Amino acid sequence: MVFIHDGRANYPSIGAFRELWRARLAIEEMTLEAAGKADLSDAICWYMMGFYPRKLPAALTVHDYKSLSLGRFSAFKDFLKFRFNAKPDLRILKQEIKATHSFRDDVPEVIQDIGVPDSILSYRQAVASAAEYDFCYIGAISRERRIHLMIDSFLSRFAQSKTLLMMGEVEPIVRERYRANTNIIFTGRLTQPALFENMNKCAAVACYFPNHFPHIVQTPTKLLEAAAIGSRILANEQPMNRVKASEFGMQVRWGEAADMFRDCPDQLDWADNRQFDPAPMLTSVMSSRSGLTGYIENVLATGALTSR
């Protein structure tokens, strides 16, 4: 199984699918350039969707449309992807994307949202450990996400009295803006296990999700991960934050969309998610219910793919 992407974005679902299939299939990640030079004749070629107008000769080609383009000309980039990409053998879409981007061909489709890796269960703690940090944020730390709204809200409410651990790739301009604020700690990009370990060191997870397109139709994966670990959550008012919290029954304290810390209390003692059942969010469960697992199992049964 070869996951193809441009190498610039984070794709947490790859790690979850790697866990799901590594006992049966060798798993690799490649750029399109590298994949074009590889022998894929007995492999699943799984594209995390960018612009791929040429179909590589693989045993099975999967196009994964669970997110939309970001940044400048994002609408045009999505138009190119949905109109001119090569025809795959299978498409995976989340419901919100299928509602706005329909394909007029006979390619089978699986409707499946982004989930959390099954291994996240090993990071759940029955009792909260002593917090090393007050809050943490996980995700891209960029101007596109308007991350300054969250950080400025935190500083306006707490000044220097509490700490905010920022885990993710940081745009230099954002790092420079908060260089003098020693209670804003930037870690840079971390491995998924390191993220989960650090989340357990924080009194609460700040699940800030941008309130503009395309994030208003994207899945807030860090909200799912925080609930799955059992964390105490502070989230901003945002459509998909609300949808996912309601869908799975998470315990969440809500803040304003652009000023999420304004009414946050000094005592970080609201209900956490240690009694929350994360099973419905696990990738293995989602893949079984959507039919994706059965589809790939059927392909494996034909002998078209090389398994371990």
Coordinates of C-alpha atoms in Angstrom, one line a residue:
M1 CA 0.0 0.0 0.0
V2 CA 1.6 3.3 -1.2
F3 CA 0.2 6.6 0.1
I4 CA 1.0 9.4 -2.4
H5 CA 1.0 13.0 -1.3
D6 CA 3.0 16.2 -1.9
G7 CA 4.9 15.9 1.4
R8 CA 3.9 19.4 2.6
A9 CA 0.8 18.7 4.7
N10 CA 0.1 16.5 7.7
Y11 CA -2.2 13.5 7.0
P12 CA -3.1 12.0 10.4
S13 CA -5.3 9.4 8.6
I14 CA -2.3 7.8 7.0
G15 CA -1.0 6.8 10.4
A16 CA -4.4 5.4 11.3
F17 CA -4.6 3.4 8.0
R18 CA -1.0 2.2 8.5
E19 CA -2.0 0.7 11.8
L20 CA -5.0 -0.9 10.3
W21 CA -3.2 -2.6 7.4
R22 CA 0.4 -3.1 8.4
A23 CA -0.2 -6.7 9.5
R24 CA -1.3 -7.5 5.9
L25 CA 0.5 -5.1 3.6
A26 CA 3.8 -3.3 3.4
I27 CA 3.1 0.4 3.8
E28 CA 5.0 3.3 2.2
E29 CA 4.6 7.0 1.6
M30 CA 5.8 8.6 -1.6
T31 CA 5.6 11.8 -3.6
L32 CA 4.1 11.5 -7.1
E33 CA 7.6 11.8 -8.6
A34 CA 8.9 8.9 -6.6
A35 CA 5.8 6.8 -7.2
G36 CA 6.2 7.4 -11.0
K37 CA 9.5 5.6 -10.8
A38 CA 8.4 2.7 -8.7
D39 CA 6.9 -0.7 -9.6
L40 CA 3.3 -0.5 -8.4
S41 CA 1.9 -3.4 -10.4
D42 CA 0.9 -5.3 -7.2
A43 CA 0.2 -2.4 -4.9
I44 CA -2.7 -0.2 -3.7
C45 CA -1.9 3.3 -4.9
W46 CA -3.7 5.6 -2.4
Y47 CA -3.7 9.3 -3.3
M48 CA -4.2 11.9 -0.6
M49 CA -5.9 14.1 -3.1
G50 CA -4.0 16.8 -4.9
F51 CA -3.9 17.3 -8.6
Y52 CA -3.1 13.9 -10.2
P53 CA -4.3 13.9 -13.9
R54 CA -2.3 10.7 -14.8
K55 CA -3.2 7.3 -13.4
L56 CA -0.2 5.2 -12.4
P57 CA -0.2 1.5 -13.3
A58 CA -1.2 0.1 -9.9
A59 CA -3.3 -3.0 -8.9
L60 CA -5.8 -0.7 -7.2
T61 CA -6.0 3.1 -7.3
V62 CA -7.8 4.9 -4.5
H63 CA -8.5 8.7 -4.4
D64 CA -9.0 10.0 -0.9
Y65 CA -11.1 13.2 -0.8
K66 CA -11.5 13.9 2.9
S67 CA -10.1 17.5 2.8
L68 CA -10.2 20.5 0.6
S69 CA -7.4 22.9 -0.6
L70 CA -6.1 25.7 1.5
G71 CA -4.6 29.1 0.8
R72 CA -4.7 31.2 -2.3
F73 CA -6.7 30.0 -5.3
S74 CA -8.1 27.2 -3.2
A75 CA -11.4 27.1 -5.1
F76 CA -9.6 26.9 -8.4
K77 CA -7.3 24.1 -7.1
D78 CA -10.3 22.1 -6.0
F79 CA -12.0 22.7 -9.4
L80 CA -8.9 21.2 -11.1
K81 CA -8.8 18.2 -8.7
F82 CA -12.5 17.3 -9.0
R83 CA -12.8 18.0 -12.7
F84 CA -9.5 16.8 -14.2
N85 CA -8.0 14.1 -11.9
A86 CA -7.6 10.7 -13.4
K87 CA -10.3 8.1 -12.9
P88 CA -9.5 5.8 -9.9
D89 CA -10.9 2.4 -9.0
L90 CA -12.3 3.7 -5.7
R91 CA -13.1 7.1 -4.2
I92 CA -13.3 7.9 -0.5
L93 CA -15.2 11.0 0.5
K94 CA -16.5 12.5 3.7
Q95 CA -20.2 13.4 3.6
E96 CA -19.7 17.2 3.6
I97 CA -17.5 17.0 0.6
K98 CA -19.7 14.7 -1.3
A99 CA -22.6 17.1 -0.8
T100 CA -20.8 19.8 -2.7
H101 CA -18.6 17.8 -5.2
S102 CA -20.3 15.1 -7.1
F103 CA -18.7 12.9 -9.7
R104 CA -20.6 11.7 -12.8
D105 CA -19.0 8.4 -13.5
D106 CA -19.3 4.8 -12.4
V107 CA -16.4 4.7 -9.9
P108 CA -17.5 3.1 -6.6
E109 CA -17.5 5.5 -3.6
V110 CA -17.1 5.0 0.1
I111 CA -18.4 7.6 2.5
Q112 CA -16.1 7.8 5.5
D113 CA -14.9 10.6 7.7
I114 CA -11.5 11.0 9.3
G115 CA -11.1 9.0 12.5
V116 CA -8.5 8.4 15.2
P117 CA -5.9 5.6 15.2
D118 CA -6.7 2.6 17.4
S119 CA -3.4 3.1 19.2
I120 CA -4.7 6.3 20.8
L121 CA -6.4 4.1 23.4
S122 CA -3.1 3.3 24.9
Y123 CA -2.7 7.0 25.9
R124 CA -6.0 7.2 27.8
Q125 CA -5.5 7.7 31.6
A126 CA -8.1 6.7 34.1
V127 CA -6.9 9.5 36.4
A128 CA -5.5 12.9 35.3
S129 CA -1.8 13.3 35.9
A130 CA -0.3 16.5 37.4
A131 CA -0.3 19.1 34.6
E132 CA 3.0 20.5 33.4
Y133 CA 1.2 23.0 31.2
D134 CA -2.2 24.7 31.5
F135 CA -3.3 24.5 27.8
C136 CA -2.0 23.0 24.6
Y137 CA -2.9 23.5 21.0
I138 CA -2.1 21.0 18.2
G139 CA -2.1 21.8 14.5
A140 CA -0.8 24.1 11.9
I141 CA 0.3 27.4 13.4
S142 CA -0.2 29.7 10.4
R143 CA -1.7 32.9 9.2
E144 CA -4.1 31.0 7.0
R145 CA -5.7 29.6 10.2
R146 CA -5.7 33.0 11.8
I147 CA -4.0 31.5 14.7
H148 CA -3.3 34.9 16.2
L149 CA -6.9 35.2 17.2
M150 CA -6.5 32.2 19.5
I151 CA -3.2 33.3 21.0
D152 CA -4.2 36.9 21.4
S153 CA -7.4 35.7 23.2
F154 CA -5.3 33.6 25.5
L155 CA -2.9 36.5 26.3
S156 CA -5.8 38.9 26.8
R157 CA -7.4 36.6 29.3
F158 CA -4.4 35.2 31.2
A159 CA -1.4 37.4 30.3
Q160 CA 1.6 35.6 31.8
S161 CA -0.3 33.6 34.5
K162 CA -0.9 30.4 32.5
T163 CA 1.1 28.5 29.8
L164 CA 0.1 27.5 26.3
L165 CA 2.0 24.7 24.6
M166 CA 1.8 25.1 20.8
M167 CA 2.5 21.8 19.0
G168 CA 2.8 22.0 15.2
E169 CA 4.8 23.5 12.4
V170 CA 5.1 27.3 13.0
E171 CA 5.3 30.0 10.4
P172 CA 8.3 32.2 11.2
I173 CA 6.1 35.3 11.3
V174 CA 3.9 33.8 14.0
R175 CA 6.9 32.7 16.1
E176 CA 8.4 36.2 15.8
R177 CA 5.1 37.9 16.8
Y178 CA 5.1 36.1 20.1
R179 CA 8.8 35.9 20.7
A180 CA 8.6 38.0 23.9
N181 CA 5.8 35.8 25.4
T182 CA 7.7 33.2 27.3
N183 CA 4.5 31.4 28.4
I184 CA 3.8 30.6 24.7
I185 CA 5.9 27.5 24.0
F186 CA 6.4 26.4 20.4
T187 CA 7.6 22.8 20.0
G188 CA 7.6 22.6 16.2
R189 CA 6.3 19.5 14.4
L190 CA 6.2 16.4 16.6
T191 CA 5.5 12.7 16.0
Q192 CA 1.9 11.6 16.7
P193 CA 3.0 9.6 19.8
A194 CA 4.8 12.7 21.1
L195 CA 1.7 14.8 20.6
F196 CA -0.5 12.3 22.5
E197 CA 2.0 12.1 25.4
N198 CA 2.2 15.9 25.6
M199 CA -1.6 16.3 25.6
N200 CA -1.7 14.2 28.7
K201 CA 0.7 16.7 30.4
C202 CA -1.8 19.6 29.9
A203 CA -4.7 20.6 32.1
A204 CA -6.8 21.3 29.0
V205 CA -6.6 21.1 25.2
A206 CA -7.5 24.2 23.3
C207 CA -9.4 23.0 20.2
Y208 CA -9.3 26.1 18.1
F209 CA -10.6 25.5 14.6
P210 CA -10.8 28.3 12.0
N211 CA -14.2 29.7 11.3
H212 CA -13.8 30.2 7.6
F213 CA -13.9 28.0 4.5
P214 CA -12.8 25.3 3.9
H215 CA -12.5 24.6 7.7
I216 CA -16.2 25.0 8.2
V217 CA -16.7 21.7 6.3
Q218 CA -13.5 20.0 7.4
T219 CA -13.3 17.5 10.3
P220 CA -11.5 18.9 13.4
T221 CA -9.2 15.9 13.9
K222 CA -7.5 17.4 17.0
L223 CA -10.9 17.7 18.7
L224 CA -11.5 14.0 18.1
E225 CA -8.0 13.1 19.4
A226 CA -8.4 15.2 22.5
A227 CA -11.7 13.5 23.4
A228 CA -10.3 10.1 22.6
I229 CA -7.4 10.5 25.0
G230 CA -9.9 11.8 27.7
S231 CA -8.7 15.4 27.8
R232 CA -10.5 18.4 29.2
I233 CA -11.5 20.5 26.2
L234 CA -11.9 24.2 25.5
A235 CA -13.2 24.7 21.9
N236 CA -14.3 27.7 19.9
E237 CA -17.7 28.0 18.4
Q238 CA -17.3 26.6 15.0
P239 CA -19.7 24.6 12.9
M240 CA -17.7 21.4 12.6
N241 CA -16.5 21.6 16.2
R242 CA -20.2 21.6 17.2
V243 CA -21.2 18.9 14.8
K244 CA -18.5 16.4 15.9
A245 CA -18.9 17.2 19.6
S246 CA -22.7 16.5 19.3
E247 CA -22.3 13.4 17.1
F248 CA -20.0 11.6 19.5
G249 CA -21.2 13.1 22.8
M250 CA -18.0 14.8 23.9
Q251 CA -17.6 17.0 27.0
V252 CA -16.6 20.4 25.8
R253 CA -16.5 23.9 27.3
W254 CA -17.3 26.4 24.6
G255 CA -15.7 29.8 23.9
E256 CA -16.4 32.5 21.3
A257 CA -15.4 31.8 17.7
A258 CA -12.7 34.4 17.6
D259 CA -12.1 35.0 21.4
M260 CA -12.3 31.5 22.9
F261 CA -10.5 32.2 26.1
R262 CA -12.5 35.3 27.1
D263 CA -14.8 33.6 29.6
C264 CA -12.5 30.8 30.5
P265 CA -12.3 30.4 34.4
D266 CA -9.1 30.5 36.3
Q267 CA -9.8 27.0 37.7
L268 CA -9.4 24.5 34.8
D269 CA -11.7 22.0 36.5
W270 CA -14.7 21.5 34.1
A271 CA -15.6 18.0 33.0
D272 CA -13.0 16.0 31.0
N273 CA -13.6 13.1 28.7
R274 CA -12.2 10.2 30.7
Q275 CA -15.6 8.6 30.8
F276 CA -16.1 9.2 27.1
D277 CA -16.3 6.2 24.8
P278 CA -14.0 6.8 21.8
A279 CA -14.8 3.5 20.0
P280 CA -17.0 5.0 17.3
M281 CA -14.2 7.3 16.2
L282 CA -11.6 4.6 15.7
T283 CA -10.5 4.2 12.1
S284 CA -10.9 0.4 12.3
V285 CA -14.6 0.9 13.4
M286 CA -15.3 3.6 10.8
S287 CA -13.6 1.6 8.0
S288 CA -15.7 -1.5 8.9
R289 CA -18.9 0.4 9.0
S290 CA -18.3 2.3 5.8
G291 CA -17.5 -0.9 3.9
L292 CA -13.9 0.2 3.1
T293 CA -12.3 -2.7 5.0
G294 CA -14.5 -5.2 3.2
Y295 CA -13.7 -3.7 -0.2
I296 CA -9.9 -4.0 0.4
E297 CA -10.4 -7.5 1.9
N298 CA -12.2 -8.5 -1.3
V299 CA -9.4 -7.1 -3.5
L300 CA -6.8 -9.0 -1.4
A301 CA -8.8 -12.2 -1.8
T302 CA -8.5 -12.0 -5.6
G303 CA -4.7 -12.3 -5.3
A304 CA -4.1 -9.0 -7.2
L305 CA -2.1 -7.6 -4.3
T306 CA 1.0 -8.8 -2.5
S307 CA 0.3 -9.3 1.2
R308 CA 2.7 -10.1 3.9

